[in-house]
Amino acid sequence: MKSGSCIVKTTKVMELIDITALLAKELAANECSNGLCMVYNPHTTAGLTINEGADPAVQADIIAGFREFVPLHHPFMHREGNSPAHMMASLMGASLNIAYKNGRFQLGTWQKVFFCEFDGPRTRNVHYHFIESL
Amino acid sequence: MKSGSCIVKTTKVMELIDITALLAKELAANECSNGLCMVYNPHTTAGLTINEGADPAVQADIIAGFREFVPLHHPFMHREGNSPAHMMASLMGASLNIAYKNGRFQLGTWQKVFFCEFDGPRTRNVHYHFIESL
Amino acid sequence: MKSGSCIVKTTKVMELIDITALLAKELAANECSNGLCMVYNPHTTAGLTINEGADPAVQADIIAGFREFVPLHHPFMHREGNSPAHMMASLMGASLNIAYKNGRFQLGTWQKVFFCEFDGPRTRNVHYHFIESL
């Protein structure tokens, strides 16, 4: 297993950032050819997701939709005031898996991997683990 | 690692389709006995989940519940008009893991694996990867 | 791959229970040093998530938020009456992955692993699988 981290600088309170190219660069640098990649987000007000990357409007719509259904002004107890961001983090999840073959991620035609910022802007980390197939 | 794909034909705009038997057939065909299975959905308006398979009402209720809380008529920007389906895809997730032992998936008593169609009907693919344990 | 199960006794209808120490104990007992851990929940009205463990208010807020946006009184068809719990189970997900290094889980500073009870109190199981890295 080869492991490492990437830095992701977010610029808004909430945004989806395409990290596919960043991960592909690490895959190449680690000379991995066939196997499974586990991507991991170590933050509690951020998440990871795979969704459409062709039209940036999809990313904005996902954020807009989350802001509509996740309660933002509930009388939450956590004093830091970012409980909605913690909730969105759990809805997206902290880890995801992607297979890679001949050095390329096996994503669907329209799929990209996104880092989901829910309490930015911040400097974030994303961990990756490549498990080469036998 | 042994990998492959299954075709899933969906017949409704939104539905959960039990793909457990389909995956079990692939597990047997690949002569896998002990390890981890990663199931992957390459589409951006569909997802994967594990939930109750005994009463089909649960599947219908999950769809009904999603249609109630995910905003369907928000002024979304994505012109294709299926932003709610993209949102539901991210809520369910694109990948999941199941262990298998002696050639059988280690699911809970009531659990089945479901392909979640949110923008059908369409002909869809599901990828699987079997990682045999050492 | 080393596998096993832990028992988690829940005491409320809905609650998040920190199972990090429980899993760390199993990791040590199995003498695992470097690799990936897959945690699996075999129940259909419960889930798993990774979120903040420092302030217990976050866990209460996540439950309160879920109870606000997931429809609890929709005219659901499933006669057992716990369709909202099935929905929450799918939102959280049944499996998650964490890397471990030198015998320690590689969680973020504020992260803990939580078992999510949505239809308790019950006696629940959590499965784990440790895949040692080559």
Coordinates of N, CA, C and O in Angstrom, one line a residue, chain B residues 32-103:
Chain B
C32 N -14.5 -16.8 -6.2 CA -13.9 -16.1 -5.1 C -14.5 -16.8 -3.8 O -15.6 -17.1 -3.7
S33 N -13.6 -16.9 -2.8 CA -14.1 -17.5 -1.6 C -14.0 -16.6 -0.3 O -15.0 -16.5 0.4
N34 N -12.9 -15.9 -0.1 CA -12.8 -15.0 1.1 C -12.2 -13.7 0.7 O -11.1 -13.7 0.1
G35 N -12.8 -12.6 1.1 CA -12.2 -11.3 0.8 C -13.2 -10.2 0.9 O -14.3 -10.3 1.6
L36 N -12.9 -9.1 0.2 CA -13.7 -7.9 0.2 C -14.2 -7.6 -1.2 O -13.4 -7.7 -2.2
C37 N -15.5 -7.3 -1.4 CA -16.0 -6.9 -2.6 C -16.3 -5.4 -2.6 O -16.9 -4.9 -1.7
M38 N -15.8 -4.6 -3.6 CA -16.1 -3.2 -3.8 C -17.0 -3.1 -4.9 O -16.7 -3.6 -6.0
V39 N -18.2 -2.6 -4.7 CA -19.2 -2.4 -5.8 C -19.1 -0.9 -6.1 O -19.0 0.0 -5.3
Y40 N -19.2 -0.6 -7.4 CA -19.0 0.8 -7.9 C -20.1 1.2 -9.0 O -20.3 0.4 -9.9
N41 N -20.7 2.3 -8.8 CA -21.6 2.9 -9.7 C -21.0 4.0 -10.5 O -20.6 5.0 -10.0
P42 N -20.8 3.8 -11.9 CA -20.1 4.9 -12.7 C -21.0 6.0 -13.2 O -20.6 6.8 -14.0
H43 N -22.3 6.1 -12.7 CA -23.2 7.1 -13.2 C -23.4 8.2 -12.1 O -23.3 8.0 -10.9
T44 N -23.8 9.4 -12.6 CA -23.8 10.6 -11.7 C -25.3 10.9 -11.3 O -25.5 11.9 -10.5
T45 N -26.3 10.2 -11.8 CA -27.6 10.4 -11.3 C -28.2 9.1 -10.8 O -29.4 8.8 -10.9
A46 N -27.3 8.3 -10.2 CA -27.7 7.0 -9.6 C -26.7 6.7 -8.5 O -25.7 7.4 -8.3
G47 N -27.1 5.8 -7.6 CA -26.2 5.5 -6.5 C -26.3 4.0 -6.0 O -27.0 3.2 -6.7
L48 N -25.7 3.7 -4.9 CA -25.7 2.3 -4.4 C -26.1 2.4 -2.9 O -25.6 3.4 -2.2
T49 N -26.8 1.5 -2.4 CA -27.1 1.5 -1.0 C -27.4 0.0 -0.5 O -27.6 -0.9 -1.3
I50 N -27.2 -0.2 0.8 CA -27.6 -1.5 1.4 C -28.7 -1.2 2.4 O -28.6 -0.3 3.2
N51 N -29.8 -1.9 2.2 CA -31.0 -1.7 3.1 C -31.8 -2.9 3.1 O -31.4 -4.0 2.6
E52 N -33.0 -2.8 3.7 CA -33.9 -4.0 3.9 C -34.5 -4.4 2.5 O -35.0 -3.7 1.7
G53 N -34.4 -5.8 2.3 CA -34.9 -6.3 1.1 C -36.2 -7.2 1.3 O -36.8 -7.6 0.3
A54 N -36.6 -7.4 2.5 CA -37.7 -8.3 2.8 C -39.0 -7.7 2.4 O -39.8 -8.4 1.7
D55 N -39.3 -6.5 2.7 CA -40.5 -5.8 2.4 C -40.3 -4.8 1.3 O -39.6 -3.7 1.6
P56 N -40.8 -4.9 0.1 CA -40.6 -4.0 -1.0 C -41.1 -2.6 -0.6 O -40.7 -1.6 -1.2
A57 N -42.0 -2.5 0.4 CA -42.5 -1.2 0.8 C -41.3 -0.3 1.3 O -41.4 1.0 1.2
V58 N -40.3 -0.9 1.9 CA -39.2 -0.1 2.4 C -38.5 0.7 1.3 O -38.2 1.9 1.4
Q59 N -38.3 0.0 0.1 CA -37.7 0.6 -1.0 C -38.5 1.8 -1.5 O -38.0 2.8 -1.9
A60 N -39.8 1.5 -1.6 CA -40.8 2.6 -2.1 C -40.8 3.8 -1.1 O -40.8 4.9 -1.5
D61 N -40.7 3.5 0.2 CA -40.7 4.5 1.2 C -39.4 5.4 1.2 O -39.5 6.6 1.4
I62 N -38.3 4.7 0.9 CA -37.1 5.5 0.8 C -37.1 6.5 -0.4 O -36.8 7.7 -0.2
I63 N -37.7 6.0 -1.5 CA -37.8 6.9 -2.7 C -38.8 8.0 -2.3 O -38.5 9.2 -2.6
A64 N -40.0 7.7 -1.7 CA -41.0 8.7 -1.3 C -40.4 9.7 -0.3 O -40.6 10.9 -0.5
G65 N -39.6 9.3 0.6 CA -39.0 10.2 1.6 C -38.0 11.1 0.9 O -38.0 12.3 1.2
F66 N -37.1 10.5 0.0 CA -36.2 11.4 -0.7 C -36.9 12.4 -1.5 O -36.4 13.6 -1.6
R67 N -38.0 12.1 -2.1 CA -38.7 13.0 -3.0 C -39.4 14.1 -2.1 O -39.8 15.2 -2.6
E68 N -39.5 13.8 -0.8 CA -40.1 14.8 0.1 C -39.1 15.8 0.6 O -39.4 17.0 0.7
F69 N -37.9 15.3 1.0 CA -37.0 16.3 1.6 C -35.9 16.9 0.6 O -35.5 18.0 0.8
V70 N -35.6 16.2 -0.5 CA -34.6 16.8 -1.4 C -35.4 17.8 -2.3 O -36.5 17.4 -2.8
P71 N -35.0 19.0 -2.3 CA -35.7 20.1 -3.1 C -35.8 19.7 -4.6 O -34.8 19.6 -5.2
L72 N -37.0 19.5 -5.1 CA -37.2 19.1 -6.5 C -37.4 20.3 -7.4 O -37.2 20.3 -8.6
H73 N -37.9 21.4 -6.8 CA -38.3 22.6 -7.6 C -37.5 23.9 -7.3 O -37.9 25.0 -7.5
H74 N -36.3 23.7 -6.7 CA -35.4 24.8 -6.4 C -35.0 25.4 -7.8 O -35.0 24.7 -8.8
P75 N -34.7 26.7 -7.9 CA -34.3 27.3 -9.2 C -32.9 26.9 -9.5 O -31.9 27.7 -9.4
F76 N -32.7 25.6 -9.8 CA -31.3 25.0 -10.1 C -30.8 25.6 -11.4 O -31.6 26.0 -12.3
M77 N -29.5 25.7 -11.5 CA -28.8 26.3 -12.7 C -28.5 25.3 -13.8 O -28.5 25.6 -15.0
H78 N -28.3 24.0 -13.4 CA -28.0 22.9 -14.4 C -29.1 22.8 -15.4 O -30.2 22.3 -15.0
R79 N -28.9 23.1 -16.7 CA -30.0 23.1 -17.6 C -30.7 21.8 -18.0 O -31.8 21.7 -18.5
E80 N -29.9 20.7 -17.7 CA -30.5 19.4 -18.0 C -31.7 19.1 -17.1 O -32.5 18.2 -17.4
G81 N -31.9 19.9 -16.0 CA -33.1 19.8 -15.1 C -33.1 18.6 -14.1 O -34.0 18.4 -13.5
N82 N -31.9 17.9 -14.0 CA -31.9 16.7 -13.1 C -31.0 16.9 -11.9 O -30.5 15.9 -11.4
S83 N -30.9 18.1 -11.5 CA -30.0 18.4 -10.3 C -30.5 17.6 -9.1 O -29.6 17.1 -8.3
P84 N -31.8 17.5 -8.8 CA -32.2 16.6 -7.6 C -31.6 15.2 -7.7 O -31.2 14.6 -6.7
A85 N -31.6 14.7 -8.9 CA -31.0 13.3 -9.1 C -29.5 13.3 -8.8 O -29.0 12.3 -8.2
H86 N -28.8 14.3 -9.2 CA -27.4 14.4 -8.9 C -27.2 14.5 -7.3 O -26.3 13.9 -6.8
M87 N -28.1 15.3 -6.7 CA -28.0 15.4 -5.2 C -28.2 14.0 -4.5 O -27.5 13.7 -3.6
M88 N -29.3 13.3 -5.0 CA -29.6 12.0 -4.4 C -28.4 11.0 -4.6 O -28.1 10.2 -3.8
A89 N -27.8 11.1 -5.8 CA -26.6 10.3 -6.1 C -25.5 10.5 -5.0 O -24.9 9.5 -4.5
S90 N -25.2 11.7 -4.7 CA -24.2 12.0 -3.7 C -24.6 11.6 -2.3 O -23.8 11.2 -1.5
L91 N -25.9 11.7 -2.0 CA -26.4 11.3 -0.7 C -26.2 9.7 -0.5 O -25.9 9.3 0.6
M92 N -26.4 9.0 -1.6 CA -26.3 7.5 -1.5 C -24.9 7.1 -1.6 O -24.4 6.2 -0.9
G93 N -24.1 7.7 -2.5 CA -22.7 7.4 -2.7 C -22.5 6.5 -3.9 O -23.4 5.7 -4.2
A94 N -21.3 6.5 -4.4 CA -21.0 5.8 -5.6 C -20.4 4.4 -5.4 O -20.3 3.6 -6.3
S95 N -19.8 4.2 -4.2 CA -19.2 2.9 -3.9 C -19.6 2.3 -2.6 O -19.9 3.1 -1.6
L96 N -19.5 1.0 -2.4 CA -19.7 0.4 -1.1 C -18.9 -0.9 -1.1 O -18.5 -1.4 -2.1
N97 N -18.7 -1.4 0.2 CA -17.9 -2.6 0.4 C -18.7 -3.6 1.1 O -19.5 -3.3 2.0
I98 N -18.5 -4.9 0.7 CA -19.1 -6.0 1.4 C -18.0 -7.1 1.6 O -17.3 -7.4 0.6
A99 N -17.9 -7.7 2.7 CA -17.0 -8.8 2.9 C -17.7 -10.1 2.3 O -19.0 -10.2 2.3
Y100 N -16.9 -11.1 1.9 CA -17.5 -12.4 1.5 C -16.6 -13.5 2.2 O -15.4 -13.3 2.4
K101 N -17.3 -14.5 2.6 CA -16.6 -15.6 3.3 C -17.2 -17.0 2.8 O -18.4 -17.1 2.6
N102 N -16.4 -17.9 2.5 CA -16.8 -19.2 1.9 C -17.7 -19.0 0.7 O -18.7 -19.7 0.6
G103 N -17.4 -18.0 -0.1 CA -18.2 -17.7 -1.3 C -19.5 -17.0 -1.1 O -20.3 -17.0 -2.1

